[in-house]
Amino acid sequence: MDQRVRVRFAPSPTGHLHIGGARTALFNYLFARHHGGDFIVRIEDTDQKRNVEGGEAKILDSLRWLGLEWDEGVDVGGPHGPYRCMDRLAIYREHAERLLAEGKAYYCYCTEEELAAEREALKARGEMPRYLGKCRNLTPEQRAAYEREGRKPSIRFRVPEGREYVVEDLVRGTVRFETSGVGGDFVILRPDGIPTYNFAVTIDDHLMGITHVIRGEEHLSNTPRQLMIYEAFGWEPPRFAHLSLILNPNRQKMSKRDESIIQFIEQYRTLGYLPEALVNFLVLLGWAPEGEYAEQEFFSLDELVRLFSLERVSKAPAVFDPERLRWMNNHYLRQRPAEEVAKLAHPHLAAAGRLPEVLSDDQWRWLVDLVTLFQEQMGCAADIVPLSELFFREDVVYNEEAKAVLAESHVPTVLAAFRREAEALTDWNAGAVKNALKAVQKATGHKGKQLFMPIRVAVTGQTHGPDLAQTLFLLGRERVVSRLIRALDALATG
RNA sequence: GGCCCGUUGGCGAAGUGGUUAACGCACCAGAUUUUCAAUCUGGCAUGCAGGGGUUCGAAUCCCCUACGGGUCACCA
């Protein structure tokens, strides 16, 4: 590459960073870093109706959390600013006027209602909805008349007729578009002076020296319009790479209101997913490493920077598999010190009313032990809540399987023996509890499953669970003994 | 409807003319562990949406059909 690579991520500040946006940002970031180029973040805020207060800050925050630092852009500045469309209005106006002067654009006085009616009529006749070019050749008199009516014009780009525009897409290959299929002359500047996406994006990309446009597939059909604009200005267009969509587990496009899946990075963050897990998961959505790395599942950001290339990006849509994300996050969670995971888990336990917001030293140590107990089973930090339920509940509920275990004849003997041992312990700690279990084995002659299951079930109500001695220790002597007594009573009364 | 794109096991997903069709998840079976988890080993597509071609040879190239998706705005 004879030119320094410059790519950008250009979200609109409509709220939180979406999974799809995060992947696009990640691919841009990796591409830039791989080639030693620049990664720019620009805010596409030209739809004022959809802009959300604070949306920009949230998106930037999520990007940083993922570890995707940018070299230039909003809030870090740079030589090609401003990096927010709404701060660039004069630039768009100036460029639109240049097209106007050259006859490559014209004023259009149609109202939105009129245009909508036109589209409807076309659709009703089974034709492609498009702009028919009503204002394409207005005489000065006609224009004056519209002006007198008080109509404010938009500016439309004059689409060349009978042309073909070819996108040499880096992931999709050669894609051709007939000019007749793009929907007619399109608006570049609205009556209020705010540009439309297609206009703003090409001017910004050009002025910011963007060399590669890596974005979602939904923009593929916008590309010919942008190509026309590059052509009209005599600019060389960048290379394009359109990433396939991310589908939900039902193989449908993820819409923002899709309830079947958690879609925003911020939500994963609060649930206790780790950024490296998200990055690792996201990059595999439509990209696969080459050769010997094809079998590898886990990649660090640095490794990804080294391995990433657009040639390895798939055209096929990627399916978002939440189970896989959990599995991946579990992998990274297990590598973290328990203290860190405990910090992530604490807010969830507090929110569930199980622990205070502020912990004493003892409570903190207890929490760390609790997390250690469940760490290898956690898909995310929030999982601690359901996993640790039995530690916070007074009543133990026995399911059928549990009842079957308790019904065995040797159970009362084991429970009673363990109760005696538990009550006699001078110091209640994990090691002591373990010894107590050994003592019960010696006293009753029951061992293994025969020994552990009755106690586990009586105390936790479950036939599955983490290490018993540790569980009993964390439960605390009082709770253990009272549950043993209750189980014993229940068995006695039958 | 026009134009674009996709379709590999229960699931995700490699594989772009010649491989026993990777790998992971899930599942099943053994091993280990005084229980439970974890861990380890092994098993798991006679077939790549369906049908036609091209070729000595096709998941890989071409055509048709089906299904799924994108896009056709003064949204990005």
Coordinates of C-alpha atoms (C1' of nucleotides) in Angstrom, one line a residue:
Chain A
M1 CA 0.0 0.0 0.0
D2 CA 1.6 3.2 -1.1
Q3 CA -0.7 5.3 0.9
R4 CA -1.1 5.5 4.6
V5 CA -4.2 3.7 5.6
R6 CA -6.9 5.8 7.1
V7 CA -10.3 4.3 8.2
R8 CA -13.1 5.6 10.2
F9 CA -16.0 4.5 12.3
A10 CA -18.9 6.9 11.9
P11 CA -21.8 6.1 14.3
S12 CA -24.9 8.2 14.6
P13 CA -25.4 9.2 18.3
T14 CA -28.8 7.4 18.6
G15 CA -28.1 5.7 21.9
H16 CA -25.8 2.9 22.8
L17 CA -23.2 1.1 20.9
H18 CA -24.9 -1.8 19.1
I19 CA -23.3 -5.2 18.6
G20 CA -23.1 -4.6 14.9
G21 CA -21.6 -1.2 15.3
A22 CA -19.1 -2.6 17.7
R23 CA -18.0 -5.2 15.2
T24 CA -17.7 -2.6 12.4
A25 CA -15.6 -0.4 14.7
L26 CA -13.5 -3.4 15.6
F27 CA -12.8 -4.4 12.0
N28 CA -11.9 -0.8 11.2
Y29 CA -9.6 -0.6 14.2
L30 CA -7.9 -3.9 13.4
F31 CA -7.4 -3.0 9.8
A32 CA -5.9 0.4 10.7
R33 CA -3.6 -1.1 13.3
H34 CA -2.6 -4.0 11.1
H35 CA -1.4 -1.6 8.4
G36 CA 0.0 1.0 10.8
G37 CA -2.6 3.5 9.7
D38 CA -5.1 5.8 11.4
F39 CA -8.4 5.0 13.0
I40 CA -10.8 7.9 13.1
V41 CA -14.1 8.3 14.9
R42 CA -16.6 10.7 13.4
I43 CA -20.1 11.3 14.6
E44 CA -22.8 11.2 12.0
D45 CA -25.4 13.4 13.6
T46 CA -27.3 14.7 10.7
D47 CA -30.6 13.1 11.7
Q48 CA -31.6 15.5 14.5
K49 CA -34.8 13.7 15.2
R50 CA -33.0 10.6 16.1
N51 CA -30.1 12.0 18.0
V52 CA -30.2 11.1 21.6
E53 CA -28.9 13.2 24.4
G54 CA -25.8 11.7 25.8
G55 CA -25.8 9.1 23.1
E56 CA -22.4 10.1 21.7
A57 CA -20.7 9.9 25.1
K58 CA -22.1 6.5 25.7
I59 CA -20.9 5.2 22.3
L60 CA -17.4 6.6 22.8
D61 CA -17.3 5.1 26.3
S62 CA -18.2 1.7 25.0
L63 CA -15.6 1.9 22.3
R64 CA -12.9 2.8 24.8
W65 CA -14.1 0.0 27.1
L66 CA -13.6 -2.4 24.3
G67 CA -10.1 -1.1 24.0
L68 CA -10.6 0.5 20.6
E69 CA -8.7 3.7 21.0
W70 CA -8.8 6.2 18.1
D71 CA -6.1 8.4 16.7
E72 CA -8.3 11.2 15.5
G73 CA -11.9 12.2 15.9
V74 CA -14.4 13.5 18.2
D75 CA -13.1 14.3 21.7
V76 CA -9.5 13.7 20.8
G77 CA -9.3 16.1 17.9
G78 CA -7.0 16.0 15.0
P79 CA -6.0 17.9 11.8
H80 CA -9.2 17.1 9.8
G81 CA -11.8 18.3 12.2
P82 CA -14.4 19.1 13.1
Y83 CA -15.5 15.4 13.5
R84 CA -19.1 16.0 14.0
C85 CA -21.3 16.5 10.9
M86 CA -23.4 19.2 12.6
D87 CA -20.2 21.2 13.1
R88 CA -19.4 21.0 9.4
L89 CA -22.6 22.5 7.9
A90 CA -20.7 25.3 6.1
I91 CA -18.5 22.7 4.4
Y92 CA -21.5 20.9 3.0
R93 CA -23.2 24.0 1.9
E94 CA -20.2 25.2 0.0
H95 CA -19.8 21.9 -1.8
A96 CA -23.5 21.7 -2.6
E97 CA -23.3 25.2 -4.1
R98 CA -20.4 24.1 -6.2
L99 CA -22.5 21.3 -7.7
L100 CA -25.3 23.7 -8.2
A101 CA -23.1 26.1 -10.1
E102 CA -21.9 23.3 -12.3
G103 CA -25.4 22.1 -13.0
K104 CA -24.7 18.8 -11.2
A105 CA -27.4 19.5 -8.7
Y106 CA -30.6 21.5 -8.6
Y107 CA -33.2 23.0 -6.3
C108 CA -36.2 20.9 -5.6
Y109 CA -39.4 22.4 -4.2
C110 CA -41.4 19.2 -3.7
T111 CA -42.8 18.8 -0.3
E112 CA -42.4 15.6 1.7
E113 CA -46.1 14.9 1.3
E114 CA -45.9 15.3 -2.5
L115 CA -42.9 12.9 -2.7
A116 CA -44.6 10.4 -0.5
A117 CA -47.7 10.5 -2.7
E118 CA -45.5 10.0 -5.8
R119 CA -43.8 7.0 -4.2
E120 CA -47.2 5.5 -3.2
A121 CA -48.5 6.0 -6.7
L122 CA -45.5 4.2 -8.2
K123 CA -45.8 1.4 -5.8
A124 CA -49.5 1.0 -6.5
R125 CA -48.6 0.5 -10.2
G126 CA -46.0 -2.0 -9.3
E127 CA -43.2 0.2 -10.2
M128 CA -40.0 1.0 -8.3
P129 CA -40.5 3.9 -6.0
R130 CA -38.3 6.7 -7.1
Y131 CA -38.1 10.4 -7.7
L132 CA -39.4 11.2 -11.1
G133 CA -37.5 14.4 -11.6
K134 CA -40.3 16.9 -11.4
C135 CA -38.0 19.8 -10.4
R136 CA -35.1 18.7 -12.6
N137 CA -35.5 21.5 -15.2
L138 CA -37.4 24.2 -13.5
T139 CA -37.4 27.6 -15.2
P140 CA -36.5 30.7 -13.2
E141 CA -40.2 31.7 -13.3
Q142 CA -41.3 28.3 -11.9
R143 CA -38.7 28.7 -9.2
A144 CA -39.8 32.2 -8.4
A145 CA -43.4 31.0 -8.1
Y146 CA -42.5 28.3 -5.7
E147 CA -40.5 30.8 -3.7
R148 CA -43.5 33.1 -3.5
E149 CA -45.5 30.2 -2.1
G150 CA -42.9 30.2 0.7
R151 CA -41.6 26.8 -0.2
K152 CA -38.0 26.1 1.0
P153 CA -36.1 24.0 -1.5
S154 CA -33.9 21.1 -0.9
I155 CA -30.9 20.4 -3.2
R156 CA -30.9 17.3 -5.3
F157 CA -28.1 15.6 -7.1
R158 CA -28.6 15.1 -10.8
V159 CA -28.1 11.4 -11.4
P160 CA -26.4 10.7 -14.7
E161 CA -28.6 8.6 -17.0
G162 CA -27.8 5.3 -18.5
R163 CA -24.6 4.8 -16.6
E164 CA -23.2 1.9 -14.7
Y165 CA -21.2 2.3 -11.4
V166 CA -19.0 -0.5 -10.3
V167 CA -18.0 -1.1 -6.8
E168 CA -14.8 -3.2 -6.4
D169 CA -15.8 -4.3 -3.0
L170 CA -13.0 -5.9 -0.9
V171 CA -15.3 -8.5 0.6
R172 CA -18.1 -8.9 -2.0
G173 CA -16.0 -8.6 -5.2
T174 CA -17.3 -6.7 -8.1
V175 CA -20.8 -5.3 -7.7
R176 CA -22.4 -3.4 -10.5
F177 CA -25.2 -0.9 -10.3
E178 CA -27.3 0.6 -13.1
T179 CA -28.0 4.2 -12.7
S180 CA -31.6 3.6 -13.6
G181 CA -31.9 1.5 -10.5
V182 CA -30.8 3.9 -7.8
G183 CA -34.1 5.7 -7.4
G184 CA -33.7 8.9 -9.3
D185 CA -32.1 12.2 -8.3
F186 CA -31.5 12.2 -4.6
V187 CA -31.5 14.9 -2.0
I188 CA -28.1 16.0 -0.8
L189 CA -29.0 19.0 1.2
R190 CA -32.3 19.4 3.1
P191 CA -34.2 22.7 3.1
D192 CA -32.7 23.4 6.6
G193 CA -29.2 23.1 5.3
I194 CA -28.5 19.8 6.9
P195 CA -27.0 17.3 4.5
T196 CA -28.2 13.8 4.0
Y197 CA -26.0 10.8 4.8
N198 CA -24.8 10.1 1.3
F199 CA -23.6 13.7 0.8
A200 CA -22.0 14.2 4.2
V201 CA -20.3 10.8 4.2
T202 CA -18.6 11.3 0.9
I203 CA -17.5 14.8 1.6
D204 CA -16.2 13.9 5.0
D205 CA -14.5 10.7 3.9
H206 CA -12.7 12.7 1.1
L207 CA -11.7 15.6 3.2
M208 CA -10.5 13.4 6.0
G209 CA -8.4 11.4 3.6
I210 CA -10.2 8.1 4.3
T211 CA -8.6 5.3 2.2
H212 CA -10.9 2.4 3.1
V213 CA -14.5 2.5 3.9
I214 CA -15.4 -0.6 6.0
R215 CA -19.0 -0.6 7.0
G216 CA -22.2 -2.7 7.1
E217 CA -23.8 -4.4 4.2
E218 CA -26.8 -2.1 4.5
H219 CA -24.7 0.6 2.9
L220 CA -23.8 -1.4 -0.2
S221 CA -26.6 0.0 -2.2
N222 CA -25.7 3.6 -1.1
T223 CA -22.3 3.2 -2.6
P224 CA -23.2 4.1 -6.2
R225 CA -24.7 7.4 -5.1
Q226 CA -21.5 8.1 -3.3
L227 CA -19.5 7.1 -6.3
M228 CA -21.5 9.6 -8.3
I229 CA -20.6 12.3 -5.9
Y230 CA -16.9 11.5 -5.9
E231 CA -17.1 11.6 -9.7
A232 CA -18.9 14.9 -9.7
F233 CA -16.2 16.5 -7.6
G234 CA -13.5 14.8 -9.6
W235 CA -12.3 13.0 -6.4
E236 CA -10.8 9.5 -6.3
P237 CA -13.1 7.3 -4.2
P238 CA -11.7 5.2 -1.4
R239 CA -11.8 1.4 -1.4
F240 CA -15.0 -0.2 0.0
A241 CA -15.5 -3.2 2.1
H242 CA -19.1 -4.2 3.1
L243 CA -19.5 -6.5 6.1
S244 CA -22.3 -8.9 6.1
L245 CA -25.1 -8.5 8.5
I246 CA -25.2 -10.1 11.9
L247 CA -28.3 -12.3 12.3
N248 CA -30.0 -13.2 15.5
P249 CA -30.3 -16.9 16.5
N250 CA -33.4 -17.1 14.4
R251 CA -31.4 -16.1 11.4
Q252 CA -33.0 -12.7 11.1
K253 CA -31.6 -9.3 11.1
M254 CA -31.1 -7.9 14.5
S255 CA -33.4 -5.0 14.9
K256 CA -33.0 -2.6 17.7
R257 CA -36.2 -3.7 19.3
D258 CA -35.4 -7.4 19.0
E259 CA -36.1 -8.8 22.4
S260 CA -34.6 -12.2 21.7
I261 CA -31.1 -11.0 22.2
I262 CA -29.1 -8.4 24.2
Q263 CA -27.8 -6.0 21.7
F264 CA -25.8 -3.3 23.3
I265 CA -22.3 -3.3 24.5
E266 CA -23.1 -1.4 27.6
Q267 CA -25.6 -4.1 28.6
Y268 CA -22.9 -6.8 28.3
R269 CA -20.6 -4.6 30.3
T270 CA -23.1 -4.2 33.2
L271 CA -23.9 -7.9 33.1
G272 CA -20.2 -8.6 33.8
Y273 CA -18.9 -9.6 30.4
L274 CA -15.2 -8.8 29.8
P275 CA -14.1 -6.6 27.0
E276 CA -11.6 -9.1 25.7
A277 CA -14.4 -11.7 25.5
L278 CA -16.6 -9.4 23.5
V279 CA -13.7 -8.5 21.2
N280 CA -12.8 -12.1 20.7
F281 CA -16.4 -13.1 20.0
L282 CA -17.2 -10.1 17.8
V283 CA -14.1 -10.6 15.5
L284 CA -15.2 -14.1 14.7
L285 CA -18.5 -12.8 13.5
G286 CA -17.7 -12.9 9.8
W287 CA -13.9 -13.2 10.0
A288 CA -11.7 -16.2 10.4
P289 CA -7.9 -16.4 10.7
E290 CA -5.8 -18.1 8.2
G291 CA -4.0 -21.4 8.0
E292 CA -2.6 -22.7 11.3
Y293 CA -4.7 -20.2 13.2
A294 CA -7.9 -21.4 11.8
E295 CA -8.3 -23.9 14.6
Q296 CA -7.6 -21.4 17.3
E297 CA -10.5 -20.0 19.3
F298 CA -9.0 -17.4 21.6
F299 CA -7.2 -14.3 20.4
S300 CA -5.9 -11.2 22.2
L301 CA -6.4 -7.8 20.6
D302 CA -2.6 -7.7 19.7
E303 CA -2.8 -11.0 18.1
L304 CA -5.8 -9.9 16.1
V305 CA -4.1 -6.8 14.9
R306 CA -1.3 -9.1 13.6
L307 CA -3.7 -11.6 11.9
F308 CA -6.5 -9.5 10.7
S309 CA -7.1 -9.0 7.0
L310 CA -10.2 -8.1 4.9
E311 CA -9.6 -11.0 2.6
R312 CA -10.6 -13.3 5.4
V313 CA -13.9 -11.6 5.9
S314 CA -16.9 -13.7 4.8
K315 CA -19.7 -12.7 2.5
A316 CA -22.2 -14.9 4.4
P317 CA -24.1 -13.4 7.2
A318 CA -22.9 -14.1 10.7
V319 CA -25.2 -15.6 13.3
F320 CA -25.0 -14.2 16.8
D321 CA -24.8 -17.1 19.1
P322 CA -25.3 -16.0 22.7
E323 CA -24.2 -19.4 24.1
R324 CA -20.9 -19.0 22.4
L325 CA -20.4 -15.5 23.9
R326 CA -21.1 -16.9 27.3
W327 CA -18.7 -19.8 26.8
M328 CA -16.1 -17.4 25.6
N329 CA -16.6 -15.0 28.4
N330 CA -16.4 -17.9 30.9
H331 CA -13.0 -18.6 29.5
Y332 CA -11.7 -15.1 30.2
L333 CA -13.5 -14.9 33.5
R334 CA -11.7 -17.9 34.8
Q335 CA -8.4 -16.3 34.1
R336 CA -9.2 -13.3 36.2
P337 CA -8.4 -13.2 39.9
A338 CA -11.4 -13.9 42.0
E339 CA -11.2 -10.4 43.6
E340 CA -11.8 -8.9 40.2
V341 CA -14.7 -11.1 39.4
A342 CA -16.1 -10.4 42.9
K343 CA -16.0 -6.7 42.1
L344 CA -18.0 -7.3 39.0
A345 CA -20.4 -9.6 40.8
H346 CA -21.0 -7.5 43.9
P347 CA -23.4 -5.0 42.2
H348 CA -25.6 -7.8 41.1
L349 CA -25.8 -9.3 44.5
A350 CA -26.5 -5.9 46.0
A351 CA -29.2 -5.2 43.5
A352 CA -30.8 -8.5 44.4
G353 CA -30.8 -7.4 48.0
R354 CA -28.5 -10.1 49.1
L355 CA -25.5 -8.1 50.1
P356 CA -25.2 -4.5 51.2
E357 CA -23.8 -1.8 48.9
V358 CA -20.8 -1.3 51.1
L359 CA -19.2 -4.5 52.5
S360 CA -17.3 -5.0 55.7
D361 CA -13.9 -6.7 55.4
D362 CA -15.4 -10.0 56.5
Q363 CA -18.2 -9.7 54.0
W364 CA -15.8 -8.9 51.2
R365 CA -13.6 -12.0 52.0
W366 CA -16.8 -14.1 52.1
L367 CA -17.8 -12.7 48.7
V368 CA -14.4 -13.5 47.2
D369 CA -14.7 -17.1 48.5
L370 CA -18.2 -17.4 47.1
V371 CA -17.0 -16.2 43.7
T372 CA -14.1 -18.6 43.8
L373 CA -16.5 -21.4 44.4
F374 CA -18.6 -20.5 41.2
Q375 CA -16.0 -18.9 39.0
E376 CA -15.5 -21.7 36.6
Q377 CA -19.3 -22.0 36.0
M378 CA -20.0 -18.3 35.4
G379 CA -20.9 -17.2 31.9
C380 CA -20.9 -13.6 33.2
A381 CA -20.6 -11.9 36.6
A382 CA -24.4 -11.6 36.9
D383 CA -24.6 -15.4 37.0
I384 CA -23.5 -15.3 40.6
V385 CA -27.1 -14.4 41.6
P386 CA -28.8 -17.6 40.4
L387 CA -25.8 -19.7 41.1
S388 CA -25.5 -18.6 44.7
E389 CA -29.1 -18.6 45.5
L390 CA -28.9 -21.3 48.1
F391 CA -26.6 -19.1 50.2
F392 CA -29.2 -16.5 50.7
R393 CA -32.4 -18.5 51.2
E394 CA -33.8 -19.7 54.4
D395 CA -35.9 -22.5 53.1
V396 CA -34.5 -25.4 51.2
V397 CA -36.7 -26.8 48.5
Y398 CA -36.3 -30.4 47.5
N399 CA -37.0 -31.5 44.0
E400 CA -37.9 -35.1 43.1
E401 CA -34.3 -36.1 42.6
A402 CA -33.4 -34.7 46.0
K403 CA -36.2 -36.4 47.7
A404 CA -35.1 -39.7 46.2
V405 CA -31.7 -39.2 47.7
L406 CA -33.0 -38.4 51.1
A407 CA -35.3 -41.4 51.0
E408 CA -32.3 -43.8 51.2
S409 CA -32.2 -45.7 54.5
H410 CA -28.7 -44.7 55.6
V411 CA -29.4 -41.0 55.3
P412 CA -30.6 -40.2 58.9
T413 CA -27.4 -41.8 60.3
V414 CA -25.2 -39.7 58.1
L415 CA -27.0 -36.5 58.7
A416 CA -27.2 -37.0 62.5
A417 CA -23.5 -37.8 62.6
F418 CA -22.6 -34.8 60.6
R419 CA -24.8 -32.6 62.8
R420 CA -22.9 -33.8 65.9
E421 CA -19.5 -33.1 64.2
A422 CA -20.6 -29.7 63.0
E423 CA -21.9 -28.6 66.4
A424 CA -18.7 -29.8 68.1
L425 CA -16.4 -27.9 65.8
T426 CA -14.5 -25.2 67.7
D427 CA -13.5 -23.3 64.6
W428 CA -15.7 -23.2 61.5
N429 CA -13.5 -23.1 58.5
A430 CA -13.1 -25.0 55.2
G431 CA -10.4 -27.3 56.5
A432 CA -12.3 -28.1 59.7
V433 CA -15.5 -28.9 57.8
K434 CA -13.5 -31.2 55.6
N435 CA -12.2 -33.0 58.6
A436 CA -15.7 -33.3 60.0
L437 CA -16.8 -35.0 56.8
K438 CA -13.9 -37.5 57.3
A439 CA -15.0 -38.1 60.8
V440 CA -18.5 -38.9 59.7
Q441 CA -17.1 -41.3 57.2
K442 CA -15.2 -43.1 60.0
A443 CA -18.1 -43.1 62.4
T444 CA -20.7 -44.3 59.9
G445 CA -18.8 -46.3 57.4
H446 CA -20.4 -44.4 54.6
K447 CA -18.2 -42.7 52.0
G448 CA -18.2 -41.2 48.6
K449 CA -21.6 -40.6 47.2
Q450 CA -23.2 -42.3 50.2
L451 CA -21.6 -39.7 52.4
F452 CA -21.7 -36.5 50.4
M453 CA -25.0 -36.7 48.7
P454 CA -27.2 -36.8 51.7
I455 CA -25.5 -33.9 53.3
R456 CA -25.4 -31.9 50.0
V457 CA -29.1 -32.5 49.4
A458 CA -30.2 -31.8 53.0
V459 CA -28.3 -28.6 53.2
T460 CA -28.6 -27.2 49.6
G461 CA -31.6 -29.0 48.2
Q462 CA -29.6 -29.8 45.1
T463 CA -27.9 -32.9 43.8
H464 CA -25.4 -30.7 41.9
G465 CA -23.2 -28.0 43.2
P466 CA -19.7 -26.9 43.9
D467 CA -17.2 -28.4 46.4
L468 CA -19.2 -29.5 49.4
A469 CA -16.8 -28.6 52.2
Q470 CA -16.3 -25.1 50.9
T471 CA -20.1 -24.7 50.4
L472 CA -20.8 -25.8 54.0
F473 CA -18.1 -23.4 55.3
L474 CA -19.5 -20.4 53.4
L475 CA -23.0 -21.3 54.4
G476 CA -22.0 -20.9 58.0
R477 CA -22.5 -23.3 60.8
E478 CA -25.9 -22.0 62.0
R479 CA -27.5 -22.4 58.6
V480 CA -26.0 -25.8 58.1
V481 CA -27.1 -27.2 61.4
S482 CA -30.6 -25.8 61.2
R483 CA -31.0 -27.3 57.7
L484 CA -29.8 -30.6 59.0
I485 CA -32.2 -30.5 61.8
R486 CA -35.1 -29.6 59.5
A487 CA -34.2 -32.5 57.1
L488 CA -33.9 -34.9 60.0
D489 CA -37.3 -33.9 61.4
A490 CA -38.9 -34.2 58.0
L491 CA -37.5 -37.7 57.6
A492 CA -38.5 -38.7 61.1
T493 CA -42.1 -37.6 60.6
G494 CA -41.9 -39.2 57.2
Chain B
rG1 C1' -41.6 -6.0 -7.7
rG2 C1' -36.3 -4.2 -9.5
rC3 C1' -31.2 -4.6 -8.1
rC4 C1' -27.7 -7.0 -4.8
rC5 C1' -26.2 -11.0 -1.4
rG6 C1' -26.3 -15.7 1.1
rU7 C1' -27.6 -21.3 2.1
rU8 C1' -21.8 -26.7 5.1
rG9 C1' -23.7 -31.7 11.2
rG10 C1' -28.5 -30.4 16.7
rC11 C1' -26.0 -25.2 16.9
rG12 C1' -21.8 -21.7 15.5
rA13 C1' -18.1 -22.3 11.8
rA14 C1' -13.4 -23.5 8.5
rG15 C1' -12.8 -25.3 3.8
rU16 C1' -12.6 -21.2 -3.4
rG17 C1' -11.4 -27.9 -8.4
rG18 C1' -8.3 -33.7 -6.0
rU19 C1' -8.2 -33.6 2.3
rU20 C1' -10.5 -39.5 6.0
rA21 C1' -15.2 -32.2 5.1
rA22 C1' -11.0 -28.5 10.2
rC23 C1' -12.2 -26.4 14.9
rG24 C1' -15.6 -25.0 18.9
rC25 C1' -20.4 -25.6 21.5
rA26 C1' -24.0 -29.2 22.8
rC27 C1' -24.6 -34.4 23.3
rC28 C1' -23.0 -39.6 24.4
rA29 C1' -19.3 -43.1 26.4
rG30 C1' -15.0 -44.0 29.4
rA31 C1' -10.9 -42.1 32.8
rU32 C1' -9.8 -39.3 37.1
rU33 C1' -11.9 -36.9 41.6
rU34 C1' -14.5 -39.8 48.7
rU35 C1' -19.6 -35.9 46.5
rC36 C1' -20.4 -32.1 42.8
rA37 C1' -18.0 -29.3 39.4
rA38 C1' -13.6 -29.0 36.7
rU39 C1' -10.2 -31.9 33.8
rC40 C1' -8.6 -35.8 30.3
rU41 C1' -9.6 -39.5 26.4
rG42 C1' -12.8 -41.3 22.6
rG43 C1' -17.4 -41.0 19.7
rC44 C1' -20.6 -37.7 16.9
rA45 C1' -21.8 -34.8 8.4
rU46 C1' -21.0 -41.7 3.2
rG47 C1' -22.1 -35.7 2.8
rC48 C1' -22.1 -29.6 1.9
rA49 C1' -30.5 -26.3 0.4
rG50 C1' -32.7 -29.2 -4.1
rG51 C1' -32.2 -30.2 -9.3
rG52 C1' -29.4 -30.0 -13.7
rG53 C1' -24.8 -29.2 -16.2
rU54 C1' -18.9 -28.3 -17.0
rU55 C1' -14.7 -31.6 -15.6
rC56 C1' -10.8 -37.5 -15.3
rG57 C1' -12.4 -35.3 -10.6
rA58 C1' -17.1 -30.2 -7.5
rA59 C1' -19.0 -28.2 -0.9
rU60 C1' -15.7 -25.4 -4.2
rC61 C1' -17.2 -23.3 -11.5
rC62 C1' -22.1 -22.4 -14.5
rC63 C1' -27.6 -22.5 -14.9
rC64 C1' -32.5 -23.2 -12.7
rU65 C1' -35.7 -23.8 -8.4
rA66 C1' -36.6 -23.2 -3.1
rC67 C1' -35.6 -20.7 1.2
rG68 C1' -33.4 -16.6 4.0
rG69 C1' -31.5 -11.6 4.0
rG70 C1' -30.1 -6.4 2.3
rU71 C1' -31.7 -2.1 -0.3
rC72 C1' -34.9 0.9 -3.1
rA73 C1' -36.2 8.2 2.1
rC74 C1' -35.4 15.2 3.0
rC75 C1' -32.5 7.4 8.3
rA76 C1' -27.9 6.3 8.9

